[in-house]
Each structure stands twice: as structure tokens, then as C-alpha cells.
Coordinates of C-alpha atoms and ligand atoms in Angstrom, one line a residue:
M17 CA -10.1 -1.8 27.1
A18 CA -8.8 0.1 24.1
A19 CA -7.8 3.6 25.1
E20 CA -10.0 6.4 23.8
P21 CA -8.6 8.6 21.0
Y22 CA -7.8 12.2 21.9
Y23 CA -8.1 15.2 19.6
V24 CA -6.8 18.5 20.9
T25 CA -6.6 21.8 19.0
T26 CA -5.0 25.3 19.4
P27 CA -6.6 28.4 17.9
I28 CA -5.2 29.0 14.4
Y29 CA -3.2 32.2 14.7
Y30 CA -3.7 35.3 12.5
V31 CA -0.9 35.8 10.1
N32 CA -0.8 39.6 10.5
D33 CA 1.3 39.2 13.6
V34 CA 4.6 37.7 14.7
P35 CA 4.4 34.7 17.1
H36 CA 4.9 35.7 20.8
I37 CA 4.7 34.2 24.2
G38 CA 0.9 34.1 24.2
H39 CA 0.7 31.9 21.1
A40 CA 3.6 29.8 22.4
Y41 CA 1.7 29.3 25.7
T42 CA -1.5 28.0 24.2
T43 CA 0.3 25.6 21.9
L44 CA 2.6 24.5 24.7
A45 CA -0.4 23.5 26.9
C46 CA -1.8 21.5 24.0
D47 CA 1.6 19.9 23.3
A48 CA 1.9 18.8 27.0
L49 CA -1.6 17.3 26.8
A50 CA -0.9 15.5 23.5
R51 CA 2.4 14.1 24.8
F52 CA 0.7 12.9 28.0
M53 CA -2.1 11.2 26.2
R54 CA 0.3 9.5 23.7
L55 CA 2.4 8.2 26.6
D56 CA -0.8 7.0 28.2
G57 CA -1.5 4.8 25.2
R58 CA -4.1 7.0 23.4
R59 CA -4.2 7.7 19.7
V60 CA -3.7 11.4 19.5
M61 CA -4.4 14.1 16.9
F62 CA -2.9 17.4 17.9
L63 CA -3.7 20.3 15.5
T64 CA -2.4 23.8 15.2
G65 CA -2.1 26.2 12.3
T66 CA -2.8 29.7 10.9
D67 CA -5.9 31.8 10.1
E68 CA -5.1 33.5 6.9
H69 CA -8.2 35.3 5.6
G70 CA -10.1 38.3 6.6
Q71 CA -10.1 42.1 6.5
K72 CA -7.3 42.4 9.1
V73 CA -4.8 40.3 7.0
E74 CA -5.9 42.1 3.8
K75 CA -5.2 45.5 5.5
A76 CA -1.9 44.4 6.9
A77 CA -0.8 43.2 3.5
D78 CA -1.9 46.5 1.8
D79 CA 0.1 48.5 4.4
L80 CA 3.2 46.5 3.4
G81 CA 2.4 46.7 -0.3
I82 CA 2.4 43.0 -0.8
S83 CA -0.3 40.5 -1.7
A84 CA -2.4 38.9 1.1
Q85 CA -1.2 35.5 0.0
D86 CA 2.5 36.6 0.2
L87 CA 1.9 37.9 3.7
A88 CA 0.1 34.7 4.7
D89 CA 3.0 32.6 3.2
R90 CA 5.6 34.6 5.0
N91 CA 4.0 34.7 8.4
S92 CA 2.5 31.3 8.4
A93 CA 6.1 30.1 8.0
N94 CA 7.0 32.0 11.2
F95 CA 4.4 30.0 13.2
R96 CA 5.5 26.8 11.7
D97 CA 9.1 27.6 12.5
L98 CA 8.1 28.4 16.1
A99 CA 6.3 25.0 16.4
A100 CA 9.5 23.3 15.2
R101 CA 11.8 25.2 17.4
M102 CA 9.7 24.8 20.5
G103 CA 9.6 21.1 19.8
Y104 CA 5.8 20.9 19.6
S105 CA 4.6 17.5 18.6
N106 CA 1.7 18.6 16.5
D107 CA 0.4 16.0 14.0
D108 CA -0.8 18.5 11.5
F109 CA -0.4 22.2 10.7
I110 CA -3.4 23.6 8.9
R111 CA -3.6 26.8 6.8
T112 CA -7.0 28.2 5.9
T113 CA -5.8 29.0 2.4
E114 CA -5.3 25.3 1.6
P115 CA -7.6 23.7 -0.9
R116 CA -8.7 21.0 1.6
H117 CA -10.0 23.7 3.9
I118 CA -11.7 25.8 1.2
E119 CA -13.6 22.7 0.1
A120 CA -14.6 21.9 3.8
V121 CA -15.9 25.5 4.5
Q122 CA -17.8 25.7 1.2
H123 CA -19.4 22.3 2.0
L124 CA -20.4 23.4 5.5
W125 CA -21.9 26.6 3.9
R126 CA -24.0 24.6 1.5
V127 CA -25.3 22.3 4.3
L128 CA -26.3 25.3 6.4
L129 CA -28.0 26.9 3.4
E130 CA -29.9 23.8 2.5
R131 CA -31.1 23.4 6.1
G132 CA -32.4 27.0 6.0
E133 CA -29.9 28.2 8.6
I134 CA -28.5 31.0 6.3
Y135 CA -30.4 33.7 4.5
L136 CA -29.5 36.8 2.5
G137 CA -30.1 40.3 4.0
T138 CA -28.2 43.6 4.6
Y139 CA -25.9 44.2 7.5
A140 CA -25.8 47.6 9.0
G141 CA -23.8 47.9 12.2
W142 CA -20.4 48.1 13.9
Y143 CA -17.4 46.1 13.1
S144 CA -14.0 45.8 14.7
V145 CA -11.3 44.8 12.2
R146 CA -8.8 44.1 14.9
D147 CA -11.2 41.6 16.6
E148 CA -12.8 40.6 13.3
A149 CA -16.1 40.9 15.2
F150 CA -19.5 42.6 15.0
F151 CA -20.8 44.4 18.0
A152 CA -24.1 45.9 19.0
E153 CA -24.1 49.6 19.8
S154 CA -25.0 48.9 23.4
E155 CA -21.8 46.9 23.8
L156 CA -19.4 49.6 22.6
I157 CA -17.3 51.8 24.9
K158 CA -16.3 55.4 24.4
G159 CA -12.6 56.1 24.1
A160 CA -10.9 59.2 25.6
D161 CA -11.2 61.1 22.4
G162 CA -14.9 60.1 22.0
K163 CA -14.2 57.4 19.4
L164 CA -16.2 54.2 19.7
L165 CA -14.2 51.2 20.8
A166 CA -14.8 47.4 20.8
P167 CA -15.5 46.1 24.4
T168 CA -12.6 43.6 24.1
G169 CA -10.0 45.6 26.0
T170 CA -7.8 45.8 22.9
G171 CA -8.6 49.5 22.3
A172 CA -9.7 48.6 18.8
E173 CA -11.8 51.2 17.0
V174 CA -15.0 50.1 15.4
E175 CA -16.2 51.1 12.0
W176 CA -19.8 51.4 10.6
V177 CA -20.4 48.7 8.0
E178 CA -23.4 48.6 5.7
E179 CA -23.5 46.0 3.0
P180 CA -25.4 43.0 1.6
S181 CA -24.7 40.0 3.7
Y182 CA -25.7 36.5 4.4
F183 CA -26.9 35.8 8.0
F184 CA -26.8 32.8 10.1
R185 CA -30.0 32.3 12.2
L186 CA -28.2 32.5 15.5
S187 CA -31.2 34.0 17.3
A188 CA -33.1 30.7 16.8
W189 CA -30.4 28.8 18.6
Q190 CA -30.6 30.6 22.0
D191 CA -32.7 28.0 23.8
R192 CA -31.0 25.0 22.2
L193 CA -27.6 26.4 23.2
L194 CA -28.7 26.9 26.7
E195 CA -30.0 23.3 26.8
F196 CA -26.7 22.1 25.3
Y197 CA -24.7 23.8 28.1
D198 CA -27.0 22.3 30.7
A199 CA -26.7 18.8 29.3
H200 CA -22.9 19.2 29.0
P201 CA -21.7 20.9 32.2
D202 CA -18.0 20.3 31.3
F203 CA -18.3 21.9 27.8
I204 CA -16.9 25.3 29.0
A205 CA -14.0 25.5 31.4
P206 CA -13.0 27.0 33.7
H207 CA -16.3 27.2 35.5
S208 CA -16.3 31.0 36.0
R209 CA -16.1 31.4 32.2
R210 CA -19.1 29.1 31.7
N211 CA -21.3 31.4 33.7
E212 CA -20.2 34.3 31.5
V213 CA -21.2 32.5 28.4
V214 CA -24.5 31.3 29.8
S215 CA -25.4 34.9 30.8
F216 CA -24.4 36.2 27.4
V217 CA -26.6 33.7 25.6
S218 CA -29.4 34.2 28.1
G219 CA -29.4 37.9 27.3
G220 CA -30.6 37.1 23.7
L221 CA -28.8 36.4 20.5
H222 CA -28.9 38.3 17.2
D223 CA -28.5 36.7 13.8
L224 CA -24.9 36.7 12.8
S225 CA -23.6 38.2 9.6
V226 CA -21.5 35.5 7.9
S227 CA -20.4 37.1 4.7
R228 CA -18.8 40.3 3.6
T229 CA -18.9 42.1 0.3
S230 CA -16.6 45.1 0.9
F231 CA -13.3 43.3 0.6
K232 CA -12.0 40.2 -1.2
W233 CA -9.6 38.2 0.9
G234 CA -11.7 35.2 2.0
V235 CA -13.4 32.0 0.9
P236 CA -15.9 32.8 -1.9
V237 CA -19.5 32.0 -1.0
P238 CA -20.6 29.2 -3.3
N239 CA -22.8 30.5 -6.1
D240 CA -22.5 34.1 -5.0
P241 CA -18.8 35.0 -5.4
G242 CA -19.4 38.7 -4.7
H243 CA -19.4 37.6 -1.0
V244 CA -16.6 36.1 0.9
M245 CA -17.3 34.2 4.1
Y246 CA -17.0 35.8 7.5
V247 CA -13.5 34.9 8.7
W248 CA -14.7 33.2 11.9
L249 CA -17.0 30.8 10.1
D250 CA -14.0 30.0 7.8
A251 CA -11.5 29.8 10.7
L252 CA -13.6 27.6 13.1
T253 CA -14.2 25.1 10.4
N254 CA -10.4 24.2 10.4
Y255 CA -11.1 21.9 13.3
L256 CA -13.3 19.8 11.0
T257 CA -11.1 20.1 7.9
A258 CA -8.1 18.6 9.6
V259 CA -10.0 15.4 10.4
G260 CA -11.2 14.9 6.9
Y261 CA -14.5 16.9 6.7
P262 CA -16.6 16.8 4.5
D263 CA -15.9 13.1 4.4
T264 CA -17.6 12.3 7.7
D265 CA -17.4 8.5 7.0
S266 CA -13.7 8.5 6.9
E267 CA -11.8 6.6 9.5
T268 CA -10.1 9.8 10.7
F269 CA -13.3 11.7 11.1
R270 CA -15.0 8.9 12.9
T271 CA -12.0 8.4 15.2
F272 CA -11.4 11.9 16.2
W273 CA -14.6 13.9 15.9
P274 CA -16.0 15.4 18.1
A275 CA -12.8 16.9 19.3
D276 CA -11.9 16.3 23.0
L277 CA -10.6 19.8 23.5
H278 CA -10.4 23.2 21.9
M279 CA -7.8 25.2 23.8
V280 CA -8.2 28.9 23.4
G281 CA -7.4 32.2 25.1
K282 CA -10.2 33.9 27.0
D283 CA -10.4 36.6 24.2
I284 CA -12.0 34.2 21.8
L285 CA -14.2 32.1 24.0
R286 CA -17.5 33.5 22.6
F287 CA -16.6 32.4 19.1
H288 CA -15.8 28.9 20.3
A289 CA -18.5 28.4 22.9
V290 CA -21.4 30.2 21.2
Y291 CA -21.1 30.5 17.5
W292 CA -19.2 27.3 16.9
P293 CA -21.6 24.9 18.6
A294 CA -24.5 26.8 17.0
F295 CA -23.0 26.3 13.5
L296 CA -22.3 22.7 14.2
L297 CA -25.7 21.9 15.7
A298 CA -27.3 23.7 12.8
A299 CA -25.4 21.5 10.4
G300 CA -26.2 18.3 12.2
I301 CA -22.7 17.8 13.5
E302 CA -21.9 17.0 17.1
P303 CA -20.1 19.9 18.9
P304 CA -16.7 19.4 20.5
K305 CA -16.6 18.0 24.1
R306 CA -14.8 20.9 25.7
V307 CA -13.5 24.4 25.2
F308 CA -11.0 25.6 27.8
A309 CA -10.4 29.4 27.9
H310 CA -7.0 30.1 29.5
G311 CA -5.9 33.4 31.0
W312 CA -3.8 36.3 29.7
W313 CA 0.0 36.8 30.1
T314 CA 1.3 40.3 30.9
N315 CA 5.0 41.2 30.9
E316 CA 6.4 42.5 34.3
G317 CA 2.9 43.8 35.0
E318 CA 2.2 45.4 31.6
K319 CA -0.1 44.4 28.9
I320 CA 1.9 42.8 26.1
S321 CA 1.6 44.7 22.9
K322 CA 3.5 45.6 19.8
S323 CA 3.0 49.3 20.4
L324 CA 4.4 49.1 24.0
G325 CA 7.4 47.3 22.5
N326 CA 7.3 44.6 25.2
V327 CA 6.4 41.6 23.2
I328 CA 8.2 38.5 24.6
D329 CA 9.8 36.3 22.0
P330 CA 9.5 32.8 23.2
L331 CA 12.7 31.7 21.4
T332 CA 14.7 34.4 23.2
L333 CA 13.5 33.0 26.5
V334 CA 14.4 29.5 25.4
E335 CA 17.9 30.6 24.5
E336 CA 18.3 32.3 27.8
Y337 CA 16.7 29.8 30.2
G338 CA 16.4 26.5 28.3
L339 CA 13.4 25.0 26.6
D340 CA 12.3 22.6 29.3
Q341 CA 12.7 25.3 32.0
V342 CA 10.5 27.7 30.0
R343 CA 7.9 24.9 29.5
Y344 CA 7.9 24.0 33.2
F345 CA 7.7 27.6 34.3
L346 CA 4.8 28.6 32.0
L347 CA 2.7 25.6 33.0
R348 CA 3.6 25.5 36.7
E349 CA 3.6 29.2 37.7
V350 CA 0.0 30.2 37.1
P351 CA -3.2 28.2 37.9
F352 CA -4.2 27.3 34.4
G353 CA -7.2 29.5 33.5
N354 CA -6.0 32.5 35.5
D355 CA -4.0 35.5 34.1
G356 CA -0.3 35.4 34.7
D357 CA 2.5 37.9 34.9
F358 CA 5.8 37.0 33.3
S359 CA 8.8 38.1 35.3
R360 CA 12.4 37.0 35.1
S361 CA 12.9 36.8 38.8
A362 CA 9.8 34.5 39.1
M363 CA 11.2 32.3 36.4
V364 CA 14.6 32.0 38.0
Q365 CA 13.1 31.3 41.4
R366 CA 10.8 28.6 40.1
V367 CA 13.5 26.9 38.0
N368 CA 16.0 26.9 40.8
G369 CA 13.5 25.9 43.5
D370 CA 11.7 23.1 41.7
L371 CA 14.1 21.9 39.1
A372 CA 17.7 22.6 40.2
N373 CA 17.1 22.0 43.9
G374 CA 14.2 19.6 43.5
I375 CA 14.3 16.9 40.8
G376 CA 17.8 17.8 39.7
N377 CA 19.3 17.5 43.1
L378 CA 17.5 14.3 44.0
A379 CA 18.7 12.7 40.8
Q380 CA 22.2 13.9 41.1
R381 CA 22.6 12.8 44.7
T382 CA 21.1 9.4 44.0
L383 CA 23.1 8.7 40.8
T384 CA 26.3 9.9 42.4
L385 CA 25.8 7.6 45.4
I386 CA 25.1 4.7 43.0
H387 CA 28.1 5.6 40.9
R388 CA 30.5 5.6 43.9
N389 CA 29.1 2.7 45.9
C390 CA 27.6 0.3 43.4
E391 CA 30.3 0.3 40.7
G392 CA 28.2 2.5 38.4
R393 CA 25.6 -0.2 37.9
V394 CA 21.9 -0.4 38.8
P395 CA 22.1 -1.7 42.5
D396 CA 21.0 -5.2 43.3
P397 CA 18.3 -4.8 45.9
D398 CA 18.1 -7.3 48.7
K399 CA 15.1 -9.2 47.3
G400 CA 14.3 -10.6 50.7
K401 CA 13.9 -7.2 52.3
I402 CA 13.0 -4.9 49.5
D403 CA 9.4 -4.4 50.5
G404 CA 9.8 -2.5 53.7
P405 CA 6.7 -0.3 54.1
D406 CA 8.6 3.0 53.3
D407 CA 10.2 1.4 50.2
I408 CA 6.8 0.5 48.8
D409 CA 5.3 3.7 49.9
L410 CA 7.8 5.7 48.0
R411 CA 7.5 3.6 44.8
L412 CA 3.7 4.0 44.8
A413 CA 3.9 7.8 45.6
C414 CA 6.3 8.4 42.7
G415 CA 4.8 5.9 40.3
P416 CA 1.2 4.6 40.1
S417 CA -0.4 7.0 42.6
L418 CA 1.3 10.0 40.9
L419 CA 0.2 8.8 37.5
A420 CA -3.4 8.4 38.7
K421 CA -3.4 12.0 40.1
M422 CA -1.8 13.5 37.0
R423 CA -4.3 11.7 34.7
Q424 CA -7.2 13.3 36.6
D425 CA -5.5 16.7 36.6
L426 CA -4.7 16.7 32.9
E427 CA -8.1 15.5 31.9
Q428 CA -9.2 18.8 33.4
Q429 CA -6.2 20.8 32.2
R430 CA -4.9 21.5 35.7
F431 CA -1.2 21.6 34.8
D432 CA -0.1 23.6 37.9
I433 CA -1.8 21.0 40.2
A434 CA -0.3 18.1 38.3
L435 CA 3.2 19.6 38.7
Q436 CA 2.6 20.3 42.4
E437 CA 1.8 16.6 42.8
M438 CA 5.0 15.8 41.0
M439 CA 7.0 18.0 43.3
A440 CA 5.4 16.5 46.3
A441 CA 6.6 13.1 45.2
V442 CA 10.1 14.6 44.8
A443 CA 9.9 15.9 48.3
K444 CA 8.9 12.5 49.6
A445 CA 11.9 11.0 48.0
D446 CA 14.1 13.6 49.7
V447 CA 12.6 12.7 53.0
Y448 CA 13.2 9.0 52.3
I449 CA 16.9 9.6 51.4
T450 CA 17.4 11.6 54.6
A451 CA 15.7 9.1 56.7
N452 CA 17.5 6.1 55.3
E453 CA 21.0 7.7 55.0
P454 CA 22.2 5.3 52.3
W455 CA 25.7 6.9 52.5
A456 CA 26.0 5.5 56.1
L457 CA 24.8 2.0 55.2
K458 CA 27.8 1.1 53.0
K459 CA 29.7 -0.3 56.0
T460 CA 26.9 -1.3 58.3
D461 CA 24.4 -2.9 55.9
P462 CA 25.4 -2.9 52.2
A463 CA 22.4 -5.0 51.2
R464 CA 20.0 -2.4 52.7
M465 CA 22.0 0.3 51.0
A466 CA 21.5 -1.4 47.7
T467 CA 17.8 -1.6 48.3
V468 CA 17.5 2.0 49.3
L469 CA 19.4 3.2 46.2
Y470 CA 17.5 0.9 44.0
T471 CA 14.2 2.2 45.4
L472 CA 15.4 5.8 44.8
A473 CA 16.4 5.0 41.3
E474 CA 13.0 3.5 40.7
A475 CA 11.3 6.6 42.1
I476 CA 13.4 8.8 39.8
R477 CA 12.6 6.5 36.8
S478 CA 8.9 6.9 37.4
I479 CA 9.1 10.6 38.0
A480 CA 11.1 11.1 34.8
I481 CA 8.7 9.0 32.7
L482 CA 5.8 11.2 34.1
A483 CA 7.8 14.4 33.5
Q484 CA 8.2 13.7 29.8
P485 CA 5.1 15.6 28.6
I486 CA 6.2 18.8 30.3
M487 CA 10.0 18.5 30.0
P488 CA 10.7 16.1 27.2
D489 CA 14.5 16.7 26.8
A490 CA 15.4 16.8 30.4
A491 CA 13.3 13.8 31.2
A492 CA 14.9 11.8 28.4
R493 CA 18.3 12.7 29.7
L494 CA 17.4 11.4 33.2
L495 CA 16.0 8.2 31.7
D496 CA 19.3 7.8 29.7
Q497 CA 21.2 8.2 32.9
L498 CA 19.2 5.3 34.3
S499 CA 19.8 3.3 31.1
V500 CA 16.0 3.0 30.6
P501 CA 15.5 1.6 27.1
E502 CA 13.5 3.8 24.6
D503 CA 10.7 1.3 24.5
A504 CA 10.2 1.2 28.2
R505 CA 9.3 4.9 28.7
S506 CA 5.5 4.9 28.3
F507 CA 3.1 5.2 31.3
A508 CA 2.5 1.5 31.2
H509 CA 6.0 1.1 32.6
V510 CA 4.9 3.2 35.6
E511 CA 1.6 1.5 36.2
D512 CA 3.2 -2.0 36.1
Q513 CA 5.7 -1.0 38.7
E514 CA 3.6 -2.4 41.5
I515 CA 4.3 -5.9 40.2
H516 CA 7.7 -5.6 38.6
W517 CA 11.0 -4.1 39.5
S518 CA 11.6 -2.4 36.2
L519 CA 15.3 -1.4 36.4
T520 CA 17.5 -4.5 35.8
P521 CA 20.1 -4.8 38.6
G522 CA 23.7 -4.8 37.2
T523 CA 22.9 -2.7 34.2
P524 CA 25.8 -0.3 33.6
L525 CA 24.9 3.4 34.1
P526 CA 26.6 6.3 32.4
K527 CA 28.5 8.8 34.6
P528 CA 26.0 11.1 36.3
E529 CA 25.6 14.6 34.9
G530 CA 23.4 17.4 36.2
V531 CA 20.3 17.9 34.2
F532 CA 19.0 21.2 35.6
P533 CA 21.7 23.7 36.2
R534 CA 21.0 26.6 38.6
L535 CA 20.1 29.8 37.0
E536 CA 21.6 33.0 38.0
D537 CA 19.2 35.8 38.8
K538 CA 20.5 38.6 36.5
A539 CA 18.2 41.1 38.1
E540 CA 19.9 40.4 41.5
A541 CA 23.4 40.0 40.2
Ligands
LIG627 O1 -7.8 35.1 17.7 N1 -1.6 35.6 26.8 O2 -5.9 34.5 16.5 P1 -4.8 35.3 17.3 C1 -2.1 34.4 26.6 N2 -7.3 33.7 14.5 N3 -2.5 34.0 25.3 C2 -2.4 34.8 24.3 C3 -1.9 36.1 24.5 C4 -1.5 36.5 25.8 N4 -1.0 37.8 26.1 N5 -1.9 36.7 23.2 C5 -2.4 35.8 22.4 C6 -7.2 34.6 16.7 N6 -2.7 34.6 23.0 C7 -8.0 33.8 15.6 C8 -8.3 32.4 16.2 S1 -9.4 30.0 16.0 C9 -10.5 29.3 15.0 C10 -9.1 31.6 15.3 C11 -3.1 33.4 22.4 O3 -3.5 35.2 16.5 C12 -4.5 32.9 22.9 O4 -4.6 31.6 22.7 O5 -5.2 36.7 17.7 C13 -5.4 33.7 22.1 O6 -6.7 33.1 22.1 C14 -4.8 33.5 20.7 O7 -3.4 33.6 21.0 C15 -5.2 34.6 19.7 O8 -4.5 34.4 18.6

């Protein structure tokens, strides 16, 4: 059976801001999924990029006294740089100021207009520039000084906007959206968020203003260039642009659309789970298969914000703790979907507990025993006796069974659970090594010693292959230490383990070196 293609997207980030840990987190989650699916033999399209139009960016550029395009160029480069330095494996990086995108959005606009889904009117209502969102008066909250604020928790003030505007007939889509959610129970995740969206839509939808006339920085509305498109209609369409829209007959479009997953933060779920499927259904395009809204990171208990001066730069963390350590921590620490608090001591504990004492220690012990007792070569198992029940049990637990569990978990974006399963396999290998005491077998039963060490090496090989999506560098170094060839590192080489012994006895191994050093808790020291 040919493996299904897989298309995963991050939000495209606003260029008025510098990249911080929140952006790094969303893209990291997508990167782990993309790597997992590729290793599992699927053809992957992993997209990230920047959202460059809109009033917020225009204002930020005005404040700096530079053009919006200059600001976009400068800050988009920061996000691209982050992607490179975090080792993200994105297949494309889209910018909404690119011609391919402008063509796509204008095409979508024409389709919606021709289908009678867009009409010209006048907008009079509240707008939050920070959120680039319209709000009904009933949704607003009063700030301490009596100012009206958006209900998004960002403390953003709203302003009254009155201008000619095109509208999208969102109100007409209420029932069809509810039917769509019903027919696609996995469209919105996690489940608690799904209920939120359903109750918002059930409460009734107003037509949505989709063009603005009071500023210029946007995609011009075809045939009415006094209007620029609402930045969310523009931005959401990036997911189509990147797979070749408007050429819906292209091989890329047919392969990857509908997207398997739009990964977003919970702040922008409404745009992705209400407006986006409505635009698509209205244009006769199939909506994506799933939108996952993950939780919010705080810093040592505080909201992360530029004004509080506590923005966490992901690159500083990486310098301090190591890239794979940061990747592991972010995906393991918090049940994916929940909010999380970043704390240095939690980071140190997690890395030391799971990586240094867990996988790292298991590998170091095993490889050192092999180095000392088997002349630094892959041990030659006693073929007659290899398949003792606990040998087989360990190989399955660290190999095919772990792969099957991780597949299920990652199909549902349960990174924390997948990594718990991996650590349970490591713990099982620890129990095996203690029970079999390979160090004591050298004199009494060297053939059994070779089998035990071979079994452990096989267990580590499988775990390292499966750890690649989360910790690509460290996993590669572990596989190097087992002399696993580059072309034998995909998941197929874990699945087949039931039939084959994959490591070739007698293969020389490099001198073992620790892969996960212990971190010092600076807070404690
Ligand atoms: O909303 N914790 O862009 P944006 C976790 N351009 N995730 C966080 C976070 C935090 N503290 N802070 C930010 C936009 N994020 C639009 C998107 S998509 C068509 C257009 C992440 O730059 C999270 O993924 O404000 C959130 O949804 C996103 O950054 C918002 O990025």
C-alpha cells in the first residue's frame, strides 16, 4: 500500500514581532511531525512562513519610519533564520508579499465574488489592530480606565471603524459549518476546543468584513483597488498558495490538498476553524482535515510579553541547553494542547532525568560493555539461543510495538504520550540489563553475554531510529555509534526487526561517547 502523503502547516507569523519561544514551539511541533511522517515513508509537505500585510504591520513600519515592505523583508528574514538555526525541515517558506500568493488570493476572491459569497456594503463597528479582528460590542470588555478592550486577553484596545467594505456572507454558513463539524468529529482538536467553536457558531454568525479602505498595506481587491483585502482572508490562503493554487489540477495540489493538519495556537483557532472552512466551502474547495490548537507558554508563571521584558529567545535556550534538549523538553513537558510554564529548573530536571539518566545512560553502559568485552565490535549473538522470551520481548517493546504506539500518538499530536512510551521502553531495557547482568556473564557464559549485549544494542538502535523526529542530532550520533548506515535509519528498519537481526555482528564500532551530558541546575548551584 502506498503511504498517504502528509501536509502540515504552521501559522504564518506576523512580521511586526521578533520570533520567540511561542513561534518556535508551534514550528517545532510541526517539524517533529514532518520528520516522523518522512521516516515512516510518507511524502511530506511542511510549510511555514510570514504574514506580512495588514494594519498592524503598516503601523509598526510607520512607527519605525520605514516602509512596510522594508519591515517585512527585515523581520521575515528573522523567522527564516530561526527556522534554519532550529534545524526545522520545512519544505517551503511562504511570504504573503510574494507574487504567487497575491495571484492565489485574488483568484480566490474572484471565485467567491462570482459565487455570490461576497457583496459590497459599509462596515461600522469595533476593530482590534493587535488581533487584526472585528468584534461585536457585546464581546468587548472594559479595561481599568474604562477603555474598551478586545476579549482576547491581549489587553488590546479596539477602535471604531466606519468605512466602505466588502462582506463575506458568513451568516449563511452557520448550519453548514455545524453540519461539517458533525460529519468530521476530528476536525478540531483537542476536543475541549471543539466544543468552544461549536458553541460560538451555534450562537449565530454575522457577515464578515473582508476588505478595508482606511489603509493601503494589503492585497488590492481585483477591480476595486481602493480596497485591500482583510489580512486574515489573505493570510489563510497561504495554505493553498503553497500547494499551487489556483492550479487545482497540478500534481502538487492534488497530492497535498486538503491539508492533513493546520497547527495553530489557541489564540487563532476561530480564524482557522470557522472562517477558513467557510471560505473554502463557499469557494467549492475541500476544507483541511484537522486544526489543532495548542496551549500557551508562560515564563516562570508570567505571561510572555515584550512589555514585561520576559520574552524567551529560543536561540539563547538552545545555546544554553542544546537543541535536542530544548526540543525534547518542549514536546515532553506539557500535555500537548494544555498551557505550559517554562522554568529552567523543570528543564534541567527533565533533561537529566529522561535523557542523561535515561537513554544516555542506557546507551553509554551498553556501548562501554561492548567496547570492553566484544573487542569494540557488534557482538555475535548465540544464534541458537537468541530468542529467549525476554530477548524477544525487549526487541518488540523497543521496536515494532513502540513504533505502532508512536504512530497512533503522533497521528493525534500526542507528543508527550509518545515520549512517555519511549521512556517506558528505555526503562524496560534498564530492567533487562539489570536482570541479565551481562558484566557477570563474560566468564560464566560468554555466548549468552554476546546475545544480551546484542539484544541491548538492537533495542538502542530501534529507540534511536524512533527518536530521530524529536532529537535528530543526538539520535544520529547514537546511530553513528552503532555504525548504522545512513540508508538504514527509516522506520522500515524498525518494523522489519521482527524478522531480521539488523546490526551485523563483527561490525567495528567507534569508541563510545556520551550523547546527553548532565545539566547543572544553575538555580540550585
Ligand atoms: O496570529 N505560547 O501570527 P502571530 C505558545 N499572523 N504559542 C505562541 C505563543 C505563546 N506564548 N505566542 C505565539 C498570527 N505563539 C497570524 C497567523 S495564520 C494564517 C496567520 C504562536 O505572529 C502560536 O502558534 O501572532 C500562535 O498561534 C502564533 O504564534 C501567533 O503568531
